[in-house]
PDB file of C-alpha atoms and ligand atoms in Angstrom:
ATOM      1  CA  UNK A   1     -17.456  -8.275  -5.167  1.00  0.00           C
ATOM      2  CA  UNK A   2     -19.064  -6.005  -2.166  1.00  0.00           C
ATOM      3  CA  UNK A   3     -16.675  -3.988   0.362  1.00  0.00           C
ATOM      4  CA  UNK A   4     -14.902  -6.223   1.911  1.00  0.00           C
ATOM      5  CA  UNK A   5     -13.173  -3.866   4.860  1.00  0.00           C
ATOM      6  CA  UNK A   6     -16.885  -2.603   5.067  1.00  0.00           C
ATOM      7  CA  UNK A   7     -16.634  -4.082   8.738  1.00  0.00           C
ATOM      8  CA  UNK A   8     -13.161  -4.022   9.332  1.00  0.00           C
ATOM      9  CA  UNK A   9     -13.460  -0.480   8.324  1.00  0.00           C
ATOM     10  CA  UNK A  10     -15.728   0.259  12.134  1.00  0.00           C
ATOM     11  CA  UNK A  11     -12.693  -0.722  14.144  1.00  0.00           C
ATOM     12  CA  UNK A  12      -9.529  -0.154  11.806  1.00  0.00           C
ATOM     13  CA  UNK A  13      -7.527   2.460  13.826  1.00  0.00           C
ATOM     14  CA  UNK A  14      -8.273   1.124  17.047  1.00  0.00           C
ATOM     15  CA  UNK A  15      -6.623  -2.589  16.554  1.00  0.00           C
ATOM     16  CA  UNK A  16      -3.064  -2.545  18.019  1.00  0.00           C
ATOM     17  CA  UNK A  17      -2.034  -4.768  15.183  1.00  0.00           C
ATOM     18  CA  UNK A  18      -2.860  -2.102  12.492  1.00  0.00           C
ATOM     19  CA  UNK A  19      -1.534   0.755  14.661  1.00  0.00           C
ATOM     20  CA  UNK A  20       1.869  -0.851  15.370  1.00  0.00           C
ATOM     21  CA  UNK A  21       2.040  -2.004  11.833  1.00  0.00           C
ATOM     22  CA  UNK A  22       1.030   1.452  10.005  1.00  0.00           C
ATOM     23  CA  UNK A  23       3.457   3.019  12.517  1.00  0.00           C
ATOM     24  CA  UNK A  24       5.941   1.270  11.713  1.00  0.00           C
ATOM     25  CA  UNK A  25       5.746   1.313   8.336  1.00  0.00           C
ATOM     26  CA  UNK A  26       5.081   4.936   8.020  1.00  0.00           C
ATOM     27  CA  UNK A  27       8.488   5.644   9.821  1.00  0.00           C
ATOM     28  CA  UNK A  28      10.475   3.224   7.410  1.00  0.00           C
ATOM     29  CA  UNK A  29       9.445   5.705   4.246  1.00  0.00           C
ATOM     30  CA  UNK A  30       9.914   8.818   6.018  1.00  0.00           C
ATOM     31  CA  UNK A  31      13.336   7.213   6.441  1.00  0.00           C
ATOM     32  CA  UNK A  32      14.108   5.394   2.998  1.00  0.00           C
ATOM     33  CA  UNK A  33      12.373   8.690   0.817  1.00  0.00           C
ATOM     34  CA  UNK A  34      13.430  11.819   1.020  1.00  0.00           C
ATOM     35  CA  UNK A  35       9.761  13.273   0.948  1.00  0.00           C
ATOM     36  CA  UNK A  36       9.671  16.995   0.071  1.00  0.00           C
ATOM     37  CA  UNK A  37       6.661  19.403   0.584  1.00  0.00           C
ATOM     38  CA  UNK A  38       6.173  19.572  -3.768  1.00  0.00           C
ATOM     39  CA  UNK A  39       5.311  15.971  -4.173  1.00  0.00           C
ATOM     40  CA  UNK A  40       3.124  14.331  -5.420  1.00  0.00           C
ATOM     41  CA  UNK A  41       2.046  11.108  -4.238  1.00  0.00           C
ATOM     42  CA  UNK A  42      -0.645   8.203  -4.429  1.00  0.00           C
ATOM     43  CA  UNK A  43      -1.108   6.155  -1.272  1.00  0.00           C
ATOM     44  CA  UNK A  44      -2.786   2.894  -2.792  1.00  0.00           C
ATOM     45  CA  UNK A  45      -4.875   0.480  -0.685  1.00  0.00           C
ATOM     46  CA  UNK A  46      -5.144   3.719   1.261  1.00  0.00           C
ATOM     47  CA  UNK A  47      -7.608   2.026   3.873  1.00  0.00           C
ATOM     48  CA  UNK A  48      -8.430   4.924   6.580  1.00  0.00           C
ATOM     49  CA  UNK A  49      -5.697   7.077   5.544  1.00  0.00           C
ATOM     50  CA  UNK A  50      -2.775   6.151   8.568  1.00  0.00           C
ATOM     51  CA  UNK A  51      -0.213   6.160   6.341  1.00  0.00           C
ATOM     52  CA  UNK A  52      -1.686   9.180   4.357  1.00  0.00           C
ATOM     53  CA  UNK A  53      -1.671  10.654   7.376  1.00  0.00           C
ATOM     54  CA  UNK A  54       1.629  10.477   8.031  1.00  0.00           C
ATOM     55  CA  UNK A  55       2.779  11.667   4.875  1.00  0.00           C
ATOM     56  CA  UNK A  56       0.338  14.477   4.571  1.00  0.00           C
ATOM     57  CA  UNK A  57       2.515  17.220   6.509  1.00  0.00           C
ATOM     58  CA  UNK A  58       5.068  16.355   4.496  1.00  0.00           C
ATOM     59  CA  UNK A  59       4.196  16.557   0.781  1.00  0.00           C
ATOM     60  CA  UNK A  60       2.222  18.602  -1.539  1.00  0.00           C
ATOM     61  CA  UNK A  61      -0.844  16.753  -2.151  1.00  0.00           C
ATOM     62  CA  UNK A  62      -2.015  12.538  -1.480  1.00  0.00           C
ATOM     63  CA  UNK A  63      -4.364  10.438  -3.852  1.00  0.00           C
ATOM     64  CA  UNK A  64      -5.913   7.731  -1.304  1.00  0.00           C
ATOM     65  CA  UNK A  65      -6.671   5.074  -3.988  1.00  0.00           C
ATOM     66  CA  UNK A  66      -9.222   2.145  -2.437  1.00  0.00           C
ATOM     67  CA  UNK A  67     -11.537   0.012  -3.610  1.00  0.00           C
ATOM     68  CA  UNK A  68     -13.769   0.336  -0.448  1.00  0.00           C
ATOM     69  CA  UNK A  69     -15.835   3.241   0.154  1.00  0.00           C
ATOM     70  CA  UNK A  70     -16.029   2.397   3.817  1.00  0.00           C
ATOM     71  CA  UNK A  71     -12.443   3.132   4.290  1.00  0.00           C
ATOM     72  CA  UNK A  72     -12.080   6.149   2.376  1.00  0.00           C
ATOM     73  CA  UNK A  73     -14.712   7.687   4.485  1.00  0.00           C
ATOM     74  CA  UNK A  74     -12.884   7.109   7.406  1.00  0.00           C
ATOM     75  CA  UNK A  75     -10.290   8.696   5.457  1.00  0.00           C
ATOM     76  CA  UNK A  76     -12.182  11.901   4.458  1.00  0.00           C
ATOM     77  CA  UNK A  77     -14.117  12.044   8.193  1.00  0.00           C
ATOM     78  CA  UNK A  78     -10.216  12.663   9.271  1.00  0.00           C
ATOM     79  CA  UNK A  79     -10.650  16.940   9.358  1.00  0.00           C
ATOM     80  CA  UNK A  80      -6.351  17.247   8.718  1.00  0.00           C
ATOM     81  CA  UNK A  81      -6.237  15.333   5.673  1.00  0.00           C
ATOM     82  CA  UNK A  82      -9.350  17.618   3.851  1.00  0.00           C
ATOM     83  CA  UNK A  83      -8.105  19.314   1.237  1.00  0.00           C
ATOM     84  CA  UNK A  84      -4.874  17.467   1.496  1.00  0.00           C
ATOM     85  CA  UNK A  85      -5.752  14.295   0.428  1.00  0.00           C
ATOM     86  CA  UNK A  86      -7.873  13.060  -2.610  1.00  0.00           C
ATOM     87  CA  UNK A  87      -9.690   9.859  -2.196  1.00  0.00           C
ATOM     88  CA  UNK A  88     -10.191   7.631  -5.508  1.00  0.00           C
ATOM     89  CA  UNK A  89     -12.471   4.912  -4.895  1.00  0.00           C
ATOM     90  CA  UNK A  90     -11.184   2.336  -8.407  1.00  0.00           C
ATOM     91  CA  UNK A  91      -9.831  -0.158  -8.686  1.00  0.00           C
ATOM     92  CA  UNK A  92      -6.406   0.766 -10.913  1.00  0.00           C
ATOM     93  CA  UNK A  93      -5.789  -2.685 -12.418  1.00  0.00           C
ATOM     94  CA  UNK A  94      -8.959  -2.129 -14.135  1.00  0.00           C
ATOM     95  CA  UNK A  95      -9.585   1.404 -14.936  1.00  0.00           C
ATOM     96  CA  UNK A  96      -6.019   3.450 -14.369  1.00  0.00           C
ATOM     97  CA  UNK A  97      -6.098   7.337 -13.079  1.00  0.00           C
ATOM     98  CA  UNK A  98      -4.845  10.185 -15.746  1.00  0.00           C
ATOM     99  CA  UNK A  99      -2.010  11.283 -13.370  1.00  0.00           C
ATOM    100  CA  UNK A 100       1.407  10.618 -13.030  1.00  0.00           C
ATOM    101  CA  UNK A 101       3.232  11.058  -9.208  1.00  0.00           C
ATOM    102  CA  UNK A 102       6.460  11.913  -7.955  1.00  0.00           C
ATOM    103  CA  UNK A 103       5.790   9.113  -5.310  1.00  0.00           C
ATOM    104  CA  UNK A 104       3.420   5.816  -4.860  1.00  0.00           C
ATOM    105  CA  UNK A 105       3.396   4.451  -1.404  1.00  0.00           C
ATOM    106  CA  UNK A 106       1.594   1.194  -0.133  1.00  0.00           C
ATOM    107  CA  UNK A 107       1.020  -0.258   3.298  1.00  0.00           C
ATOM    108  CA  UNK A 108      -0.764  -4.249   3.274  1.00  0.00           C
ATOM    109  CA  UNK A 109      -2.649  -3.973   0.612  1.00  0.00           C
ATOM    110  CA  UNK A 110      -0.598  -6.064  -2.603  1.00  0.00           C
ATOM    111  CA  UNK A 111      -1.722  -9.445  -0.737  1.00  0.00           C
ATOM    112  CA  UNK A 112      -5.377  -7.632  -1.709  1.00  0.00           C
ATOM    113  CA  UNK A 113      -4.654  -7.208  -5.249  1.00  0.00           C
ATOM    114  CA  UNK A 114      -4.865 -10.705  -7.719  1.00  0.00           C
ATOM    115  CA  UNK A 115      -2.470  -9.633 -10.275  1.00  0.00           C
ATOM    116  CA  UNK A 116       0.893  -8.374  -8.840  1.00  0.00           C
ATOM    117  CA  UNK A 117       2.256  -8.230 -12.305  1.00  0.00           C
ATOM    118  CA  UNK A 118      -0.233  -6.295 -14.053  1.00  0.00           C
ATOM    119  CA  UNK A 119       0.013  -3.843 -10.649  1.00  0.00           C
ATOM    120  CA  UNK A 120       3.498  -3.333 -10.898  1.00  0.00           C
ATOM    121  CA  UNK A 121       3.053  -2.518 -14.513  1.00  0.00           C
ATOM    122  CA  UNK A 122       0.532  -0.021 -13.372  1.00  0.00           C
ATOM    123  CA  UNK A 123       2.985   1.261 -10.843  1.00  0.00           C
ATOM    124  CA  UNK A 124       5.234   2.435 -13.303  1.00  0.00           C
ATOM    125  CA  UNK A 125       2.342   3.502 -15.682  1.00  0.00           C
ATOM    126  CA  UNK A 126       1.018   6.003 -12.581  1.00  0.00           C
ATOM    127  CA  UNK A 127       4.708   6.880 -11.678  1.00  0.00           C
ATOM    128  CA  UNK A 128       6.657  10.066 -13.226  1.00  0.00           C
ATOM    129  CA  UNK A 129       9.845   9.273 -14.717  1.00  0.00           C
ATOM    130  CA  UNK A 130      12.436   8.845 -11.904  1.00  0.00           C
ATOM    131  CA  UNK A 131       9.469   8.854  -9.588  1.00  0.00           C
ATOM    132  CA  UNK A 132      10.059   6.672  -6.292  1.00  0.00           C
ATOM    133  CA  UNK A 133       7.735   3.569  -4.854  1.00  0.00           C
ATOM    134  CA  UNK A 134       7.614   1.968  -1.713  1.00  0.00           C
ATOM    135  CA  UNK A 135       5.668  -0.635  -0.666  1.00  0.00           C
ATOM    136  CA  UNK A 136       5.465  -2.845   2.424  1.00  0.00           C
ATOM    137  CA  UNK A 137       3.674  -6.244   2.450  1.00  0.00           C
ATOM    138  CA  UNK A 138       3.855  -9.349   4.301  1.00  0.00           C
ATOM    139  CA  UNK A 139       7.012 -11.877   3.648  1.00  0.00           C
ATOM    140  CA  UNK A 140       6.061 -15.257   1.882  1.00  0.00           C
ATOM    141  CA  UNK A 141       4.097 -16.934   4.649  1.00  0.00           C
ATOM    142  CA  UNK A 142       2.051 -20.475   5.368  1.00  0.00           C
ATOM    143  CA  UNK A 143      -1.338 -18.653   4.783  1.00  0.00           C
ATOM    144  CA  UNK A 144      -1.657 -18.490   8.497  1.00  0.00           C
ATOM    145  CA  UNK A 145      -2.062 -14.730   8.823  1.00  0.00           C
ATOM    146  CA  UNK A 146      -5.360 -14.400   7.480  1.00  0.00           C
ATOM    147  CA  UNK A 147      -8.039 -16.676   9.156  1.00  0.00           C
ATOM    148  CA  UNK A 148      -9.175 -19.137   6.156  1.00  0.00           C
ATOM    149  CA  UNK A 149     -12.645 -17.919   5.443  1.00  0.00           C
ATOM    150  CA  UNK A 150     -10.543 -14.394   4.344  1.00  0.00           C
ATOM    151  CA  UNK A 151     -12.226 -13.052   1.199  1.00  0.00           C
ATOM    152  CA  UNK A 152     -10.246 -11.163  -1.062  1.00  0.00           C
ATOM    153  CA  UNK A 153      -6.936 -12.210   0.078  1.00  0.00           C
ATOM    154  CA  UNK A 154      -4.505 -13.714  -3.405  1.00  0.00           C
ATOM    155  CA  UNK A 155      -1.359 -14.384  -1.533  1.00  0.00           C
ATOM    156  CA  UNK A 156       0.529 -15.427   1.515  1.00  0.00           C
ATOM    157  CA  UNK A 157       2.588 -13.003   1.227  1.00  0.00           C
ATOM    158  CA  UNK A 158       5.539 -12.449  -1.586  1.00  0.00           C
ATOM    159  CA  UNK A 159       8.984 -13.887  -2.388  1.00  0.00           C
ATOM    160  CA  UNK A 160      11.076 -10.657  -2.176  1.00  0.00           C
ATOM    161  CA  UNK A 161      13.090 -12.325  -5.625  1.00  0.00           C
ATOM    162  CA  UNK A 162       9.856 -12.457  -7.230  1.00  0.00           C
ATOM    163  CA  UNK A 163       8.962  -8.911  -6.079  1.00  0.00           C
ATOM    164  CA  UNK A 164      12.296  -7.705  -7.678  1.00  0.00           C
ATOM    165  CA  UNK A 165      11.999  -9.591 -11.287  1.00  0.00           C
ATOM    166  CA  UNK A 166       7.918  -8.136 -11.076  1.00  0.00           C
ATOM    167  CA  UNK A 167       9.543  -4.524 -10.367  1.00  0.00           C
ATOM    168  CA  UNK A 168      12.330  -4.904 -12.918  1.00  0.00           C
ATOM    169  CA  UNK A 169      10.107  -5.718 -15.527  1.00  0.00           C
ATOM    170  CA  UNK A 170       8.090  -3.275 -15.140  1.00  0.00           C
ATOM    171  CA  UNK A 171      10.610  -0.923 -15.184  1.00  0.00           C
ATOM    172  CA  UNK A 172      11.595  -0.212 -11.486  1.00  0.00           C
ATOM    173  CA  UNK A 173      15.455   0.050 -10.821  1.00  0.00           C
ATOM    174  CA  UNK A 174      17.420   0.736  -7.984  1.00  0.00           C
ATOM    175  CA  UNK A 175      15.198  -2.058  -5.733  1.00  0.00           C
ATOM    176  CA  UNK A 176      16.046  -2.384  -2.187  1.00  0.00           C
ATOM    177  CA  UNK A 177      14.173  -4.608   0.486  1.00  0.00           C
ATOM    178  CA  UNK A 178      14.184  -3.864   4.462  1.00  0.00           C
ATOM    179  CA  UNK A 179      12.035  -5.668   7.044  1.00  0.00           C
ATOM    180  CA  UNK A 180      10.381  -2.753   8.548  1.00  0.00           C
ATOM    181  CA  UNK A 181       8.188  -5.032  11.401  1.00  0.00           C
ATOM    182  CA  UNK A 182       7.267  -8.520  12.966  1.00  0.00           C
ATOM    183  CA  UNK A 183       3.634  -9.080  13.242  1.00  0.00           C
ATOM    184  CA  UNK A 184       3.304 -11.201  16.566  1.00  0.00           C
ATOM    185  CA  UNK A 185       1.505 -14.647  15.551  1.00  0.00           C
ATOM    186  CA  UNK A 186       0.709 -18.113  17.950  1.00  0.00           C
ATOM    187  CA  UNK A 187       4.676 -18.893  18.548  1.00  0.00           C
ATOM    188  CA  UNK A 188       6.201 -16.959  15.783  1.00  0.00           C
ATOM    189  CA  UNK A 189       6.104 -13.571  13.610  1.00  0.00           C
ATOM    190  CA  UNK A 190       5.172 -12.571  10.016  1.00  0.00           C
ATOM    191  CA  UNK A 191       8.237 -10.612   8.869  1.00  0.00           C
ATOM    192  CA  UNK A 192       7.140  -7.252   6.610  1.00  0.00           C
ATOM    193  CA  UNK A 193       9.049  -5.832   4.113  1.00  0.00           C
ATOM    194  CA  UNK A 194       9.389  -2.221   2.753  1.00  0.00           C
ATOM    195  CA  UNK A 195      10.525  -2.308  -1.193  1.00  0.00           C
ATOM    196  CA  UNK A 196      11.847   1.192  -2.375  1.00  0.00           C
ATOM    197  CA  UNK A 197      12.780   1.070  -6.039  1.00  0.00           C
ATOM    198  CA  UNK A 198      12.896   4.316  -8.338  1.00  0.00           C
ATOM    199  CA  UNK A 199      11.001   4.503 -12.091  1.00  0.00           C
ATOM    200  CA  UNK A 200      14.052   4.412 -15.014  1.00  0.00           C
ATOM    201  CA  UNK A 201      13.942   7.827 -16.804  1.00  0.00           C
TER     202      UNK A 201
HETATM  203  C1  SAM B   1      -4.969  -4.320   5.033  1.00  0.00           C
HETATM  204  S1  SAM B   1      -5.797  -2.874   4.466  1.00  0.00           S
HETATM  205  C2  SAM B   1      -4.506  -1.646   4.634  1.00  0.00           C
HETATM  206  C3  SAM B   1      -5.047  -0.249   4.692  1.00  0.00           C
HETATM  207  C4  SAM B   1      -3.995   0.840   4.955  1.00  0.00           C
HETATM  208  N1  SAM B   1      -2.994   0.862   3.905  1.00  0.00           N
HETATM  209  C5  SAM B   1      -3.355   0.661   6.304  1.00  0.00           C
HETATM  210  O1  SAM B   1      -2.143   0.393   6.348  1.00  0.00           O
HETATM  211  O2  SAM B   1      -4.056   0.799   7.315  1.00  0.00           O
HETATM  212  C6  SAM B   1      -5.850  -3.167   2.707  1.00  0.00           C
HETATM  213  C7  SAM B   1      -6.572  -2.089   1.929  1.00  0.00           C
HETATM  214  O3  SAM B   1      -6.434  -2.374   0.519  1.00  0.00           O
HETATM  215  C8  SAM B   1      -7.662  -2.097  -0.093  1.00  0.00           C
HETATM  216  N2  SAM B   1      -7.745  -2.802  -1.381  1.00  0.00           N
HETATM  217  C9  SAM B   1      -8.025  -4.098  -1.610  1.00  0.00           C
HETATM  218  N3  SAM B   1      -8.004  -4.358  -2.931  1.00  0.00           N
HETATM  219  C10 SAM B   1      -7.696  -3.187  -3.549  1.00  0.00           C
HETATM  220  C11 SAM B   1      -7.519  -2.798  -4.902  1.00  0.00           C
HETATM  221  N4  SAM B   1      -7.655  -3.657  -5.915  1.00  0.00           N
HETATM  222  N5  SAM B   1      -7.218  -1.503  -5.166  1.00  0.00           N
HETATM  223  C12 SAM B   1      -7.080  -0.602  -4.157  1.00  0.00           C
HETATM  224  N6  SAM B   1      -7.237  -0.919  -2.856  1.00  0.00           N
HETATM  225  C13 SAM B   1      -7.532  -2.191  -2.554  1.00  0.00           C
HETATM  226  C14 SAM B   1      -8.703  -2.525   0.914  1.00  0.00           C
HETATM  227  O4  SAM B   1      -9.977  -1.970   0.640  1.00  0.00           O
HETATM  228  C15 SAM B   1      -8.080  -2.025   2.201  1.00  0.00           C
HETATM  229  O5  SAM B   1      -8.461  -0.712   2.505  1.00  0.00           O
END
């Protein structure tokens, strides 16, 4: 499969949508983590690096994992986050990193990703014992938000339960949801959630 945000990737920072929603989300894990300036952290489905951005004043040291090489060059063309933030262009399902992190943060991009199991699993494979996740992703919806010629997109959204058993299993505990924004839509809103769950020991 080619880059699919190759396009996207042009306009990213300047749609409202994607600001308000990488805003938003941003704030919601400055306030559910308590981030400290030693961590260690991998922002996956990194896109352009707004959330990484965010975070980068914050904690020791980012690894922007994305499977487009469009994005992470708007990423690494961003002069504050040189030096601060590592981009990894891989695909994790397929071909993990040899690091562990104190933190893994996500913003939109699970919907992206085929297997949510196998992810999750991966999660807690990248993740330091007792390290911390939080991800945000769209609410189960009718497979409206995308238009439906969207390549690359494997769900409508998640079931939070589902989300929960996924984390469990893969060895997540302490799993809290919040909705963290409302994507305006044609009479209605796509509710997002921020899950923060913790790595057992
Ligand atoms: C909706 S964008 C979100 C980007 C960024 N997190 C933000 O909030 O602006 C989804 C991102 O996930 C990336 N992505 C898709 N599949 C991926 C995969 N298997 N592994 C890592 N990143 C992936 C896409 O390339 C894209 O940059």
């Amino acid at each position: 499969m080619g880059d699919l945000f190759a396009e996207k990737a042009e306009d990213w920072d300047r749609r409202d949508r994607v600001k308000a929603l990488s805003r938003d989300i941003g704030a919601a894990i400055l306030a559910h983590i308590p981030v400290h300036e030693g961590m260690e952290v991998m922002d996956f489905g990194a896109g352009t690096g707004l959330i990484s951005s965010q975070l980068a004043p914050l904690v020791g040291r980012i690894v922007a994992v994305d499977t487009s090489e469009s994005m992470l060059e708007r990423l690494m063309a961003k002069p504050e986050l040189v030096g601060k933030v590592k981009p990894v262009c891989r695909d994790i399902t397929a071909q993990p990193i040899d690091e562990r992190f104190d933190l893994i943060v996500s913003a939109m991009a699970l919907h992206h990703v085929p297997d949510t199991r196998l992810l999750m699993q991966r999660f807690a494979e990248h993740a330091k014992p007792g390290g911390l996740l939080a991800l945000a992703d769209l609410d189960e919806e009718d497979g409206t938000f995308h238009p439906a010629d969207a390549q690359g997109v494997f769900h409508h959204g998640f079931r939070r339960a589902r989300l929960a058993k996924l984390l469990a299993e893969a060895g997540f505990g302490d799993v809290r949801f919040t909705t963290v924004h409302t994507v305006p839509g044609e009479g209605r809103g796509y509710p997002v959630f921020l899950v923060t769950a913790r790595r057992v020991q």
